[in-house]
XYZ file of C-alpha atoms in Angstrom:
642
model
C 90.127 -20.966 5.577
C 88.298 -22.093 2.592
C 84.736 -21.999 1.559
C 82.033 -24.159 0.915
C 78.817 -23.371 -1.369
C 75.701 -25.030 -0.757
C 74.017 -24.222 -3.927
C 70.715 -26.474 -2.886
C 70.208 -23.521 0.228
C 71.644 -20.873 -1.791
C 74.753 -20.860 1.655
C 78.681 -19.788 1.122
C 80.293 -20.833 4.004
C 83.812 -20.581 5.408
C 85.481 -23.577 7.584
C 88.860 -24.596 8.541
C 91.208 -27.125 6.044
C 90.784 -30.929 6.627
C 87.304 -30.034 8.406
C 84.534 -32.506 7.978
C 81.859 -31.924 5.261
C 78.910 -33.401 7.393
C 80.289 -31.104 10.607
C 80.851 -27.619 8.376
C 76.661 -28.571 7.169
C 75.775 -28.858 10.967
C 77.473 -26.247 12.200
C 75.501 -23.835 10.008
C 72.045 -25.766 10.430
C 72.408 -27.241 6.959
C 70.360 -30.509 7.671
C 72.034 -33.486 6.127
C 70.364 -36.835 6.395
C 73.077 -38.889 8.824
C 71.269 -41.819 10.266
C 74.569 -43.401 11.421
C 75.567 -40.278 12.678
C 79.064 -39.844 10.680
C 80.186 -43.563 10.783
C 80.317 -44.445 7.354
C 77.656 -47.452 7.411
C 74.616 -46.258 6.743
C 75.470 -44.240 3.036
C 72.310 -41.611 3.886
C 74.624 -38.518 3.624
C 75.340 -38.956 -0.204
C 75.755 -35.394 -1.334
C 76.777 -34.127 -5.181
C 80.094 -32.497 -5.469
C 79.095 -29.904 -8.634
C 82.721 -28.202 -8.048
C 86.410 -28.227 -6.323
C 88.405 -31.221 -4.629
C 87.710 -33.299 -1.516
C 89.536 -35.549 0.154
C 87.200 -38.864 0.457
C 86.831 -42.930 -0.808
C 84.318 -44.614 -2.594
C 82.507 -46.539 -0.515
C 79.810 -49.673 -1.118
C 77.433 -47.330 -0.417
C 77.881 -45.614 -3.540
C 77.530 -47.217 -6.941
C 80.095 -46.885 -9.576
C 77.708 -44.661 -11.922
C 76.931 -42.246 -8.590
C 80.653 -42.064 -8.410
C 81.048 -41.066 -11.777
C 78.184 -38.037 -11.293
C 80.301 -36.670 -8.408
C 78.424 -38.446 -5.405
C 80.025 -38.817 -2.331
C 79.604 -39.116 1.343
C 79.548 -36.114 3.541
C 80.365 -38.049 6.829
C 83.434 -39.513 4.928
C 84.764 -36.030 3.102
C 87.492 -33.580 4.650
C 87.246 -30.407 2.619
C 90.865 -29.575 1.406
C 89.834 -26.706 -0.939
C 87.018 -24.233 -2.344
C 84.350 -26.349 -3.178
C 80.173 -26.427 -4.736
C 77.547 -28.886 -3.006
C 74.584 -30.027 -3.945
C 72.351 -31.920 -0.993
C 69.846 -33.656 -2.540
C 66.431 -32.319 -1.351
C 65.432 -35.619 -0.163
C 68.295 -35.272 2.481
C 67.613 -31.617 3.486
C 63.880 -31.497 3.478
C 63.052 -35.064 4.950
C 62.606 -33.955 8.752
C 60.467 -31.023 8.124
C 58.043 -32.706 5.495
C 57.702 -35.545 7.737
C 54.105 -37.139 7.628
C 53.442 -37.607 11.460
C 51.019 -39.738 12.415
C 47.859 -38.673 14.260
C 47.319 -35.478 12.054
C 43.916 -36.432 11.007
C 41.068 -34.177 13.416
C 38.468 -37.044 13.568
C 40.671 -39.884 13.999
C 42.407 -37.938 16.518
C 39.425 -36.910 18.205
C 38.424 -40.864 18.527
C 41.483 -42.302 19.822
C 41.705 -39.341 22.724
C 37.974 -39.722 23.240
C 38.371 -43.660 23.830
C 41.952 -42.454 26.698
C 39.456 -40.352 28.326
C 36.548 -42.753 28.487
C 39.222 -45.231 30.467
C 39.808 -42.270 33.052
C 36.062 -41.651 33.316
C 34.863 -45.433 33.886
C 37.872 -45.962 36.394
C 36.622 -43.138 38.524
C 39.222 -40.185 38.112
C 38.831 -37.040 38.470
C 39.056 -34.510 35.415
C 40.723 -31.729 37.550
C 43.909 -29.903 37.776
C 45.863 -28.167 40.906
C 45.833 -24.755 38.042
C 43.372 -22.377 39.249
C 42.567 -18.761 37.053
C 40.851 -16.273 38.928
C 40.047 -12.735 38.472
C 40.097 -10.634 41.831
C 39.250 -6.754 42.083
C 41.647 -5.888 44.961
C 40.875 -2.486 46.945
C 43.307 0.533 45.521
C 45.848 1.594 47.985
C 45.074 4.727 49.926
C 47.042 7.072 52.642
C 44.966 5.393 55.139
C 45.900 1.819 53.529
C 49.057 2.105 51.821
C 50.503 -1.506 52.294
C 52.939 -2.957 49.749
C 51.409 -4.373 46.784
C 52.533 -7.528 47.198
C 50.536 -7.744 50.791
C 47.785 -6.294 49.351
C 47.544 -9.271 47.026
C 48.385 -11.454 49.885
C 45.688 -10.267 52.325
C 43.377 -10.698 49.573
C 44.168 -14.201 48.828
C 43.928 -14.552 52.636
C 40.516 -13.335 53.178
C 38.961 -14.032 50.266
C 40.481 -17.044 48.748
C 41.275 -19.054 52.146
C 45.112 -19.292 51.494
C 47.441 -18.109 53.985
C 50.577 -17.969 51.904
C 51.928 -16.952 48.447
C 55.206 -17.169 46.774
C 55.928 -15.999 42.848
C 58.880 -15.381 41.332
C 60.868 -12.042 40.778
C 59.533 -11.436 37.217
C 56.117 -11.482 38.957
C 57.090 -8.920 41.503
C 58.745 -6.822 39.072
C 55.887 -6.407 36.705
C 53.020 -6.137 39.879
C 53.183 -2.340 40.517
C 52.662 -1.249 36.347
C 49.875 -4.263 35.785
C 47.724 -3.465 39.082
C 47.981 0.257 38.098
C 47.349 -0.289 34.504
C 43.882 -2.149 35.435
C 43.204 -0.658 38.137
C 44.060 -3.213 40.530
C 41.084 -5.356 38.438
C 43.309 -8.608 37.860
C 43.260 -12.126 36.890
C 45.725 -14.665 38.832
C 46.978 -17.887 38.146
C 48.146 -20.350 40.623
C 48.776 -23.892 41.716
C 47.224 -25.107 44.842
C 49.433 -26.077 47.617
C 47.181 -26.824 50.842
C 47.681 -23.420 52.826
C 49.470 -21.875 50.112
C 49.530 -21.067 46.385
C 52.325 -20.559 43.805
C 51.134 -17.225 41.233
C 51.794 -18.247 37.804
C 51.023 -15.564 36.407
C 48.953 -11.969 36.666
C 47.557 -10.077 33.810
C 45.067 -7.319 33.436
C 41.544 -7.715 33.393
C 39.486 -10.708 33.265
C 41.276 -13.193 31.619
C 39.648 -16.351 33.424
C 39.008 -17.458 30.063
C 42.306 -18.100 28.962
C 44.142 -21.142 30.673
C 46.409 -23.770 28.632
C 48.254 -26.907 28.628
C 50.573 -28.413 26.346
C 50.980 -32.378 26.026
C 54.300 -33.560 24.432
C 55.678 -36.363 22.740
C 59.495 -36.005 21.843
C 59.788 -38.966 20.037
C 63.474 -39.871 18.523
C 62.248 -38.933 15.071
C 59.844 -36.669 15.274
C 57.933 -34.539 17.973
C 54.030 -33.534 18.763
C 52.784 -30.695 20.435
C 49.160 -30.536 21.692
C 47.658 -27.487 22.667
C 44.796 -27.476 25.415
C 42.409 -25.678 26.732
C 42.262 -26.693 30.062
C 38.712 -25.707 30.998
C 37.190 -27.481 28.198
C 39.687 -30.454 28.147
C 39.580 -30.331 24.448
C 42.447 -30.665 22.269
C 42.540 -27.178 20.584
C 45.515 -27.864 18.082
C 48.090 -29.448 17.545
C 51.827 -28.935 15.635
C 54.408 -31.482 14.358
C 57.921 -31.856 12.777
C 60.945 -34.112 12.673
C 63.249 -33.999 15.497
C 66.369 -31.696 14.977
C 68.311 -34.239 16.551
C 68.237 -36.102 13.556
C 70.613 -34.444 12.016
C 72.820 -35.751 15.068
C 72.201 -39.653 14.544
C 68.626 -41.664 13.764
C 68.728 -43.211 17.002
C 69.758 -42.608 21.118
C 72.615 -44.717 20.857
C 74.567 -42.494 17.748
C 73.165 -39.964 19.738
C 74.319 -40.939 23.035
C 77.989 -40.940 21.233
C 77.783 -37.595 20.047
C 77.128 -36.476 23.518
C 79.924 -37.475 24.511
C 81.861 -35.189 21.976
C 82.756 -31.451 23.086
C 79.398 -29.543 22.904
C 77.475 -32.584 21.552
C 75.278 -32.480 24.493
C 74.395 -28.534 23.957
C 74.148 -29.060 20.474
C 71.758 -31.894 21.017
C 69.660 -29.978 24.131
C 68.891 -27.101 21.536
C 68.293 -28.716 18.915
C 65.298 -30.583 20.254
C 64.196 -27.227 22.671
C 65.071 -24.266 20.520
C 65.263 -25.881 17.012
C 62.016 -28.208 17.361
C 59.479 -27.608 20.874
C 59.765 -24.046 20.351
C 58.788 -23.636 17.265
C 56.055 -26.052 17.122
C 54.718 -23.503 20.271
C 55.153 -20.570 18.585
C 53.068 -21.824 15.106
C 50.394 -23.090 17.630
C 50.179 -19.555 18.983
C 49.866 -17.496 15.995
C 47.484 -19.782 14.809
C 45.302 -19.528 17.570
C 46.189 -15.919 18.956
C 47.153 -17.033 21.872
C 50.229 -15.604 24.670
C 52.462 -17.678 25.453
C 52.081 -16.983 29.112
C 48.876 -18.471 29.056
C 50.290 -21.672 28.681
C 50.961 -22.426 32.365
C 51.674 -26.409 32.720
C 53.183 -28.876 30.151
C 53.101 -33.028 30.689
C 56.360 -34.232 28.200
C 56.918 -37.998 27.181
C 59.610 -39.644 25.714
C 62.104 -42.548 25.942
C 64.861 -42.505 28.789
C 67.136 -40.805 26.480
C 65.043 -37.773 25.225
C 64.185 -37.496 28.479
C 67.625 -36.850 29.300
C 68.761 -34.682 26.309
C 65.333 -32.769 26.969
C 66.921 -31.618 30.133
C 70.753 -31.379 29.346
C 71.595 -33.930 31.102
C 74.270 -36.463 30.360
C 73.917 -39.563 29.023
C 77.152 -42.035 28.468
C 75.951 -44.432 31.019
C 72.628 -45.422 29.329
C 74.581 -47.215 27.002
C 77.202 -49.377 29.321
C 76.787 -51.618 31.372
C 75.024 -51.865 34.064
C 72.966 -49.585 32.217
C 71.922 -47.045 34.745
C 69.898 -44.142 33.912
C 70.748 -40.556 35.204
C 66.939 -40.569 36.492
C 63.575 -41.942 36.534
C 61.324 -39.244 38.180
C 60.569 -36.261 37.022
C 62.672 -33.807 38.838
C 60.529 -30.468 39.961
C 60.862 -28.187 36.572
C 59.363 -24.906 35.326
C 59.487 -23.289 31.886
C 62.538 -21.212 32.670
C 64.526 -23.591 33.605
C 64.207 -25.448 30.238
C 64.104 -22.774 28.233
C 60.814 -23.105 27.015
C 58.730 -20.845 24.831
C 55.492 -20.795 27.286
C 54.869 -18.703 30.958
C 58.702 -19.194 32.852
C 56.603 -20.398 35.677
C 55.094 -23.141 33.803
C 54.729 -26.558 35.491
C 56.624 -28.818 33.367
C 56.287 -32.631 34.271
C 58.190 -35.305 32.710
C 56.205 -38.865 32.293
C 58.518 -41.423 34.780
C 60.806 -43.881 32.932
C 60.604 -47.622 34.320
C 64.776 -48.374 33.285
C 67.065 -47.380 30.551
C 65.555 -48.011 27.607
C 61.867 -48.009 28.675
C 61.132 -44.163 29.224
C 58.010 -41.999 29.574
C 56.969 -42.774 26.244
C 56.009 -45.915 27.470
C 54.441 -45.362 30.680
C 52.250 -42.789 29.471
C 51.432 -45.379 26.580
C 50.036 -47.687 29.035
C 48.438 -45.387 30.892
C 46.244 -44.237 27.727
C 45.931 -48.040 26.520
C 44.245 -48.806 29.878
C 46.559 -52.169 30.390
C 46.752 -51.014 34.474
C 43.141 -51.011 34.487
C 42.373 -54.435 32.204
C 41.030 -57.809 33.286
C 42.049 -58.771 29.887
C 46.120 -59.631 28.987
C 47.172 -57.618 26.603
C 50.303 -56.893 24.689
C 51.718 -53.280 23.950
C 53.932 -52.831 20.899
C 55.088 -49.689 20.276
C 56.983 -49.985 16.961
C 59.023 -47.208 17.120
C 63.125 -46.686 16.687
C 63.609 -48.677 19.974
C 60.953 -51.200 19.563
C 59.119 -51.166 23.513
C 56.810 -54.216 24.401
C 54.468 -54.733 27.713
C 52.798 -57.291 28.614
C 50.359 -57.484 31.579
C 46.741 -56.759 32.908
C 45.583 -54.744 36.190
C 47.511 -56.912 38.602
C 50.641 -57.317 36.531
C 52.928 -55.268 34.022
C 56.232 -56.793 32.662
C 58.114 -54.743 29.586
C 61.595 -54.920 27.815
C 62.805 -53.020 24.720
C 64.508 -54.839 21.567
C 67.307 -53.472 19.541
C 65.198 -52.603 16.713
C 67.175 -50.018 14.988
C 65.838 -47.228 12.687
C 64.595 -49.497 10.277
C 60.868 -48.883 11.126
C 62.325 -45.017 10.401
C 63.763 -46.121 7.385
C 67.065 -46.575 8.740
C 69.490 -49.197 7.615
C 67.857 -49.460 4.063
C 69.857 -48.157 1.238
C 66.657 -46.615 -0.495
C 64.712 -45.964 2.860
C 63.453 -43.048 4.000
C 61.415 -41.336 6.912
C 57.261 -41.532 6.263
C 57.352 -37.719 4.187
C 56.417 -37.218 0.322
C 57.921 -39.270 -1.861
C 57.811 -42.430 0.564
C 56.853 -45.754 -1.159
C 54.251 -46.326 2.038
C 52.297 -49.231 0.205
C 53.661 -52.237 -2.127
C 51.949 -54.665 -3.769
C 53.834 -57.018 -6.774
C 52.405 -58.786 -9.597
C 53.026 -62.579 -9.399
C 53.120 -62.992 -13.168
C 55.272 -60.067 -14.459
C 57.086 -59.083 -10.865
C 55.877 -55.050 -11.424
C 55.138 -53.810 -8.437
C 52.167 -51.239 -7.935
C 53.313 -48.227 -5.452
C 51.025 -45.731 -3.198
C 53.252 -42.873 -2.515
C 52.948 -40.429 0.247
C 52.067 -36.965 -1.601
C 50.623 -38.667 -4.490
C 54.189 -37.676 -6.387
C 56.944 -38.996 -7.862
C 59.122 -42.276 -5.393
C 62.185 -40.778 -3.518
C 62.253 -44.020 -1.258
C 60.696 -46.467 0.832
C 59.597 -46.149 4.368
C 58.540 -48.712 6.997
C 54.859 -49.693 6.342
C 56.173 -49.818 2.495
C 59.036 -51.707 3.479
C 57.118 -54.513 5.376
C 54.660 -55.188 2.140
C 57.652 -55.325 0.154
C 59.338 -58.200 2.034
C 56.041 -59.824 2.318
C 55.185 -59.520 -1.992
C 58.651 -60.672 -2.482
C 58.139 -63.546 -0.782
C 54.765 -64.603 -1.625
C 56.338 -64.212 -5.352
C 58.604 -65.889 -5.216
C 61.258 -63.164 -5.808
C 62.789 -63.999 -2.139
C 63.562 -67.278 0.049
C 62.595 -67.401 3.421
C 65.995 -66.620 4.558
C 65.459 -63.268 2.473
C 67.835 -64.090 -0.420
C 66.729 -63.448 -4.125
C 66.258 -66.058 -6.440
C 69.158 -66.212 -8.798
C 66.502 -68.247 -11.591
C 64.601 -65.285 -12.290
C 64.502 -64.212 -15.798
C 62.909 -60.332 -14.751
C 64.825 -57.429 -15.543
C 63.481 -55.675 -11.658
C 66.111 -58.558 -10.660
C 69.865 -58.269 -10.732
C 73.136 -58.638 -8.941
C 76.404 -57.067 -8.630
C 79.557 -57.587 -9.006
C 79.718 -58.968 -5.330
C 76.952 -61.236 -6.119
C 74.459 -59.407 -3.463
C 70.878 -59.341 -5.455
C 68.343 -56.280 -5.370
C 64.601 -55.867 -6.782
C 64.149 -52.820 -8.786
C 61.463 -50.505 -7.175
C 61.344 -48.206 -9.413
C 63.196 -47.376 -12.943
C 64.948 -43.927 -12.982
C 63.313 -43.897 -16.449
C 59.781 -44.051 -15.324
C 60.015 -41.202 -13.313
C 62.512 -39.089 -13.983
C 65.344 -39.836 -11.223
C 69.092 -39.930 -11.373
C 69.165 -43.422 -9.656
C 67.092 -46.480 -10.184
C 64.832 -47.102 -6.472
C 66.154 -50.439 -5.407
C 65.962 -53.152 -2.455
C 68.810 -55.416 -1.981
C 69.456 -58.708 -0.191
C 71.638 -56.375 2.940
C 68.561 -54.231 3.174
C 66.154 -57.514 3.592
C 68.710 -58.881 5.746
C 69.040 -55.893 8.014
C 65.248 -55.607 8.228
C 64.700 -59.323 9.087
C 66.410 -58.379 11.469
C 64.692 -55.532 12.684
C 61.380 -57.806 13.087
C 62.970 -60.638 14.044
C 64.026 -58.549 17.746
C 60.448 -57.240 17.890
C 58.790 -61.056 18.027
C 61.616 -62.390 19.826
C 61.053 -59.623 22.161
C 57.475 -60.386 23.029
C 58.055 -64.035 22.920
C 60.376 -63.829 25.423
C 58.346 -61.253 27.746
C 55.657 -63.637 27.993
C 57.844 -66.897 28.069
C 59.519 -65.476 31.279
C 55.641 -65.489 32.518
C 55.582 -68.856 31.646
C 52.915 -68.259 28.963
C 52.562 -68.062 25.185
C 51.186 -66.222 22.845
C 47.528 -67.733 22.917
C 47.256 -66.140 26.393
C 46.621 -62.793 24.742
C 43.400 -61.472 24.529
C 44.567 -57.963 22.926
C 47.278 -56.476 20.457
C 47.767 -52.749 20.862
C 50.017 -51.510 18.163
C 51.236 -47.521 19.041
C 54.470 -45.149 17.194
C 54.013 -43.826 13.893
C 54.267 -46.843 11.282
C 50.869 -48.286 13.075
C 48.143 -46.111 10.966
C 49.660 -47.511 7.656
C 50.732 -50.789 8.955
C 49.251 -54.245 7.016
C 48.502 -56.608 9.924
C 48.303 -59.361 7.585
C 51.653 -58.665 6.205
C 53.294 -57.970 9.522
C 52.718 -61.100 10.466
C 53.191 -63.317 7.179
C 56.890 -61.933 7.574
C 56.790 -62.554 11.144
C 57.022 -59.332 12.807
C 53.703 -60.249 15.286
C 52.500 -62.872 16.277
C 50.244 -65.520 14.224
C 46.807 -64.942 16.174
C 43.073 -64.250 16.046
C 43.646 -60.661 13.343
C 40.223 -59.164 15.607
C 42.556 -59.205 18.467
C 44.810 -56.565 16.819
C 44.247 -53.006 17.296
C 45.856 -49.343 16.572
C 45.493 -46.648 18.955
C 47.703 -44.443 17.667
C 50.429 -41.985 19.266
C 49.788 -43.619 22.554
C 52.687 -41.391 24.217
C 50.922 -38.322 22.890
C 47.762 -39.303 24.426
C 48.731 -40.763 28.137
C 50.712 -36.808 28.293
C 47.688 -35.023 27.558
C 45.563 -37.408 30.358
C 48.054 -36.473 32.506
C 47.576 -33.010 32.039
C 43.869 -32.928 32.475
C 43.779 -35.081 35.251
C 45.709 -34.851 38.589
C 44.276 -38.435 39.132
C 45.647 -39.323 36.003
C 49.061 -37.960 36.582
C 49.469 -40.239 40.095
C 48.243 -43.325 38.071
C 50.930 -42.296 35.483
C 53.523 -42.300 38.435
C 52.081 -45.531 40.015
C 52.373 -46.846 36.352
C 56.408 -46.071 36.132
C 57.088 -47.629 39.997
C 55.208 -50.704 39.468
C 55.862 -51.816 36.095
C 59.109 -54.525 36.062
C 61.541 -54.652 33.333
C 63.185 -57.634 31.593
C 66.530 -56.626 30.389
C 66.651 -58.994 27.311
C 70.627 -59.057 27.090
C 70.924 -61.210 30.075
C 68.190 -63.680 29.864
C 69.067 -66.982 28.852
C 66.811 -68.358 26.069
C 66.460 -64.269 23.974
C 69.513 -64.701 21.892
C 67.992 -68.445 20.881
C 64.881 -66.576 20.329
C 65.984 -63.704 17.958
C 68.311 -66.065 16.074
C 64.972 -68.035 15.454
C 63.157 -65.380 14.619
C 65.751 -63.882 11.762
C 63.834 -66.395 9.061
C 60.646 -65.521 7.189
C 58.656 -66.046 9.114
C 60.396 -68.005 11.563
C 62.586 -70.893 11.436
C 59.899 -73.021 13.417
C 56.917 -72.496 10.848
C 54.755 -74.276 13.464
C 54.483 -70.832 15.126
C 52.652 -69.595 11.954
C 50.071 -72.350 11.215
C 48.078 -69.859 8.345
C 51.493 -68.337 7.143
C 52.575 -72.079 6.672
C 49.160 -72.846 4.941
C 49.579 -69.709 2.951
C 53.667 -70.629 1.643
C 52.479 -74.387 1.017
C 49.517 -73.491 -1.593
C-alpha cells in the first residue's frame, strides 16, 4: 500500500501500487475535473505533484513550463510511491459552484407563468389524482373492536365513497401508535384509483395543509430541483448543483463506457441519487421546514441516458448500433424503489423518451414551449451537451439530436470551463489593439472560458481579423495576445498570468476553435437537415425557441455571425429558459398535462441523422465560419464584406 495526500482537501489516503491517480481521487469522492472521462484527450485533470514519484508522460496537453512546476495528468498517472497532490480548486470546486441557469425568482416566475398560461388557454385541467384529507375516525370500543386497518377502511367506505384501500407495510406498521397518539384524529393521503385509493401517507392531526411535489431536471451537467406546493401550484423553492456524474465523464457516451466497467453503473446510480437529488431535497427542506414525507409525487426529466442511470439500469446499447434504448415509458416507480429522500410511497414519474438520444428532457421541453399546441412552425433548440432540435407545429413534430459534445459545457477547450465563478461568460476585442474586455461570472479574477464566452470569442476574433473563416489565426499579426508553438498551432491570449495573478497565461488556440466549429457546425447542420427532410427551409420558421443553460447569456447576434443558428428575422428568436424544468413541473400540477406529455413522447418522430443521406454533406458545410455557402448568411456576408 502506499499513500496519497491531497493537501488541497486536507485527505491522506491509502491505495494499492500501480493504481490510477484519477480512480484513488474517485474512490474517496475527491472530485477531479475528467471531461473525457480518463482517456487522455481532453487535459482537464491537470493536477500539481508538490511531492514523491509517479509513473506518467507529458502529454500536449501540458505545456513545457506546467511540466516544469510539477503538472501532470491524473487520468494518465499510476501512483508507484508516497506521494503530495495539489488539485487545483478550479478542478475540485467547479460542479458545486456551478451558476445554473433559471436561479433568478422573477425571471423564473415569468417563464413558468407563460408554461402555465399554454395549459390554461388549451383547456387543461390544473388537478392532480393526490388527495389530503383529514378524517376523525370513531375510537374502537368492546362493542366495536375491529382491526384498525378496517376501521380506516369502513371509513373511507362510507364516508369517502371508495370501496378499497391498499398501503404499504410501513403504513400498517406505524397505524396502531399514530391513530392512538391523535386520537384516531388523522390526515390521509392518497391517489385516486376509481373504486379504490392507494394511502400515501397518515400523520397526526390536521395536516391538509401540507401536500408537495417535486419537478426534476437531471441534466448531464447539472441538476434542478423544484419544490411545490401542490394546492397553490406555486413554485415554493428551488435547489441546484452540478451533476456528480461529472466526475465520471462530461457526457452519456464517456459515461455510457464507464458503465460498462465493474461497479461503474452503481457508482454512476449514486452519484446522481445519493450524491446530487438527495441533497438538493434535503437543503430544500431545512429551508422551508418541511418533512420529507410530505413530498408525495415527483415528475423527473432528462435525456435517454439519465433516464437510465436515474434508475440503475444498463446502458451499453444506447451507444451501438441499432441504437435501442432499454425503455421509453416510464415504468410504475415509487420513492423507495429509487432510493429517494421524499415519502417511500411517492409517485415518481419519468417524462417519456421519443428514441435514444432524444429523452424526457425533450418531451417535457415541448410540452412547456407549446409546439403541440402551435399553428405557428417553430424550431426547438435545446443547446445543451447533446444538442436536441424539433421542428413542428400542432399537427406535426419531427426531432433528431447532433453530436455536439461538451463544448457548450466547456468541454473540448483547453481553457474552458463549466458556467461557475471565474468563467469568462462575455468577450468583446478591440479592433485596433486586439485587448479583449472580459465579464466574468463572480465579478473575480478569469479561471476560464465557458460557452456563451466562448461563442463571442470566435465571433470578435473573426470580425478582427485575428481568425479566418476556417478558424485559423493570422500568422501577419504583429500583437503579442498572438503566438504559436513549436508545432505551429496559433492561440489568442485571454488573459496574461501577470494581470491577474495566475500560474498560466488564459489562452484559445486554433484546436480549441477547431473543435468548437465543430460543435456549431452539428447544431445548424442538425436543424437544416430536420427541416430539409420536410422539404422546407429555414424561412418556413415563424419561431426560434432556444432552452439548456448557455441560452440566458447567449448573444443571438453572435450565434449566428459564427453560424451556430440560422440567419433570420432576430424578433423571431426567443429564450424560455430550462424548458425541461418547466414541462416536469406542468406535469406535476396537471394530470391533463401529464397525458399530453405522454401523447407528446408517442407521437413525436425521430430523424436519426447518421443514416440520412445529405447530413454528413451538411455538417461538413457547416464546419466554416459561418458556412462555406455564405449565401445562407446574406447580413453575416454584408457584415465580413464592409
Amino acid at each position: 500500500m502506499v499513500k496519497v495526500n491531497f493537501t488541497s482537501h486536507n485527505k491522506e489516503v491509502y491505495c494499492n501500487l500501480g493504481d490510477n491517480l484519477l480512480e484513488v481521487a474517485r474512490n474517496e469522492n475527491i472530485f477531479i475535473d475528467a471531461p473525457c472521462n480518463g482517456s487522455v484527450s481532453c487535459g482537464k485533470c491537470k493536477v500539481k505533484l508538490l511531492k514523491g514519484k509517479v509513473d506518467t508522460e507529458k502529454t500536449l496537453h501540458i505545456k513545457d513550463e506546467e511540466w516544469k512546476q510539477g503538472y501532470i495528468l491524473a487520468c494518465n498517472t499510476k501512483v508507484i510511491e508516497n506521494i503530495e497532490i495539489e488539485v487545483p480548486s478550479k478542478l475540485s470546486s467547479s460542479m458545486y459552484g456551478m451558476k445554473i441557469e433559471g436561479s433568478d425568482k422573477k425571471k423564473d416566475k415569468q417563464i413558468f407563468d407563460r408554461a402555465k398560461n399554454i395549459i390554461e388557454t388549451h383547456n387543461l385541467d390544473f388537478k392532480t389524482n393526490i388527495v389530503k384529507t383529514y378524517i376523525e375516525l370513531d375510537e374502537p370500543t368492546l362493542d366495536d373492536n375491529i382491526s384498525d386497518a378496517d376501521r380506516l377502511e369502513r371509513y373511507v367506505r362510507n364516508n369517502l365513497g371508495y370501496n378499497e384501500i391498499d398501503f404499504k407495510l410501513e403504513l400498517l406498521r406505524n397505524m396502531p401508535v399514530i391513530f392512538r397518539e391523535s386520537n384516531f384524529k388523522v390526515t390521509i393521503t392518497y391517489v385516486k384509483k376509481k373504486n379504490k385509493i392507494t394511502i400515501l401517507n397518515l400523520e397526526s392531526g390536521n395536516t391538509q395543509d401540507k401536500l408537495y411535489g417535486v419537478a426534476i431536471d437531471i441534466g448531464t451537467t447539472s441538476v434542478v430541483v423544484c419544490l411545490v406546493d401542490l394546492y397553490t401550484k406555486e413554485v415554493i423553492d428551488k435547489a441546484s448543483s452540478g451533476n456528480a456524474q461529472l466526475k465520471y465523464g462530461a457526457d452519456v457516451i464517456h459515461r455510457i463506457i464507464y458503465s460498462t466497467k465493474k461497479n461503474g453503473l452503481k457508482h454512476l446510480n449514486d452519484a446522481v441519487i445519493k450524491e446530487t437529488i438527495n441533497p438538493l431535497l434535503q437543503s430544500l427542506y431545512i429551508r422551508n421546514d418541511i418533512h420529507k414525507d410530505n413530498v408525495v409525487t415527483l415528475v423527473v426529466a432528462g435525456n435517454t441516458t439519465m433516464s437510465s442511470l436515474f434508475l440503475g439500469v444498463y446502458t451499453d446499447y444506447l451507444r451501438q448500433e441499432p441504437f435501442i434504448p432499454p425503455f421509453l415509458k416510464s415504468p410504475k416507480l415509487m420513492g423507495e424503489d429509487i432510493g429517494l429522500n421524499v415519502n417511500d410511497s411517492a409517485y415518481v414519474y419519468l417524462a417519456p423518451s421519443v428514441a435514444s438520444y432524444v429523452g424526457g428532457d425533450i418531451t417535457a421541453g415541448v410540452l412547456s414551449a407549446g409546439i403541440w399546441a402551435s399553428d405557428e412552425n417553430i424550431l426547438f433548440v435545446d443547446l445543451g451537451t447533446n444538442g436536441e432540435i424539433v421542428f413542428g407545429n400542432k399537427d406535426y413534430m419531427m426531432s433528431c439530436a447532433c453530436s455536439a459534445g461538451p463544448a457548450f459545457e466547456g468541454g473540448g477547450i483547453s481553457c474552458g470551463m463549466r458556467a461557475s465563478n471565474g468563467a469568462i461568460e462575455k468577450v468583446s476585442i478591440d479592433k485596433e489593439n486586439l485587448n479583449p474586455e472580459l465579464t466574468i461570472i463572480g465579478k473575480c479574477d478569469p479561471v476560464g472560458i465557458c460557452g456563451s464566452g466562448i461563442i463571442d470569442l470566435i465571433c470578435q476574433m473573426l470580425l478582427t481579423g485575428i481568425i479566418d473563416r476556417r478558424g485559423k489565426i493570422h500568422k501577419d499579426l504583429n500583437n503579442n495576445r498572438i503566438r504559436f508553438n513549436e508545432h505551429d498551432i496559433g492561440e489568442y491570449v485571454l488573459a496574461f498570468k501577470e494581470e491577474y495573478n495566475l500560474e498560466n497565461d488564459i489562452t484559445v488556440n486554433e484546436v480549441d476553435i477547431d473543435n468548437f466549429i465543430r460543435t456549431k457546425g452539428a447544431i445548424y447542420s442538425g436543424a437544416s437537415t430536420l427541416i430539409e427532410s420536410l422539404g422546407m427551409d429555414f424561412s418556413v420558421i415563424d419561431k426560434v425557441y432556444i432552452a439548456g443553460g448557455i441560452g440566458n447569456n447567449l448573444n443571438i447576434e453572435n450565434s449566428i455571425l459564427i453560424g451556430l443558428l440560422p440567419d433570420i428575422e432576430r424578433e423571431k428568436f426567443n429564450y424560455i429558459g430550462n424548458s425541461s424544468l418547466v414541462g416536469s413541473y406542468l406535469a406535476l400540477i396537471s394530470k391533463d398535462a401529464k397525458s399530453k406529455l405522454q401523447e407528446i413522447g408517442n407521437e413525436m418522430t425521430y430523424v436519426e441523422l447518421s443514416v440520412y443521406p445529405t447530413y454528413m454533406d451538411e455538417f461538413i458545410s457547416a464546419c466554416f465560419l459561418p458556412h462555406t455557402n455564405i449565401e445562407q448568411f446574406p447580413t453575416v456576408k454584408s457584415l465580413l464584406e464592409d
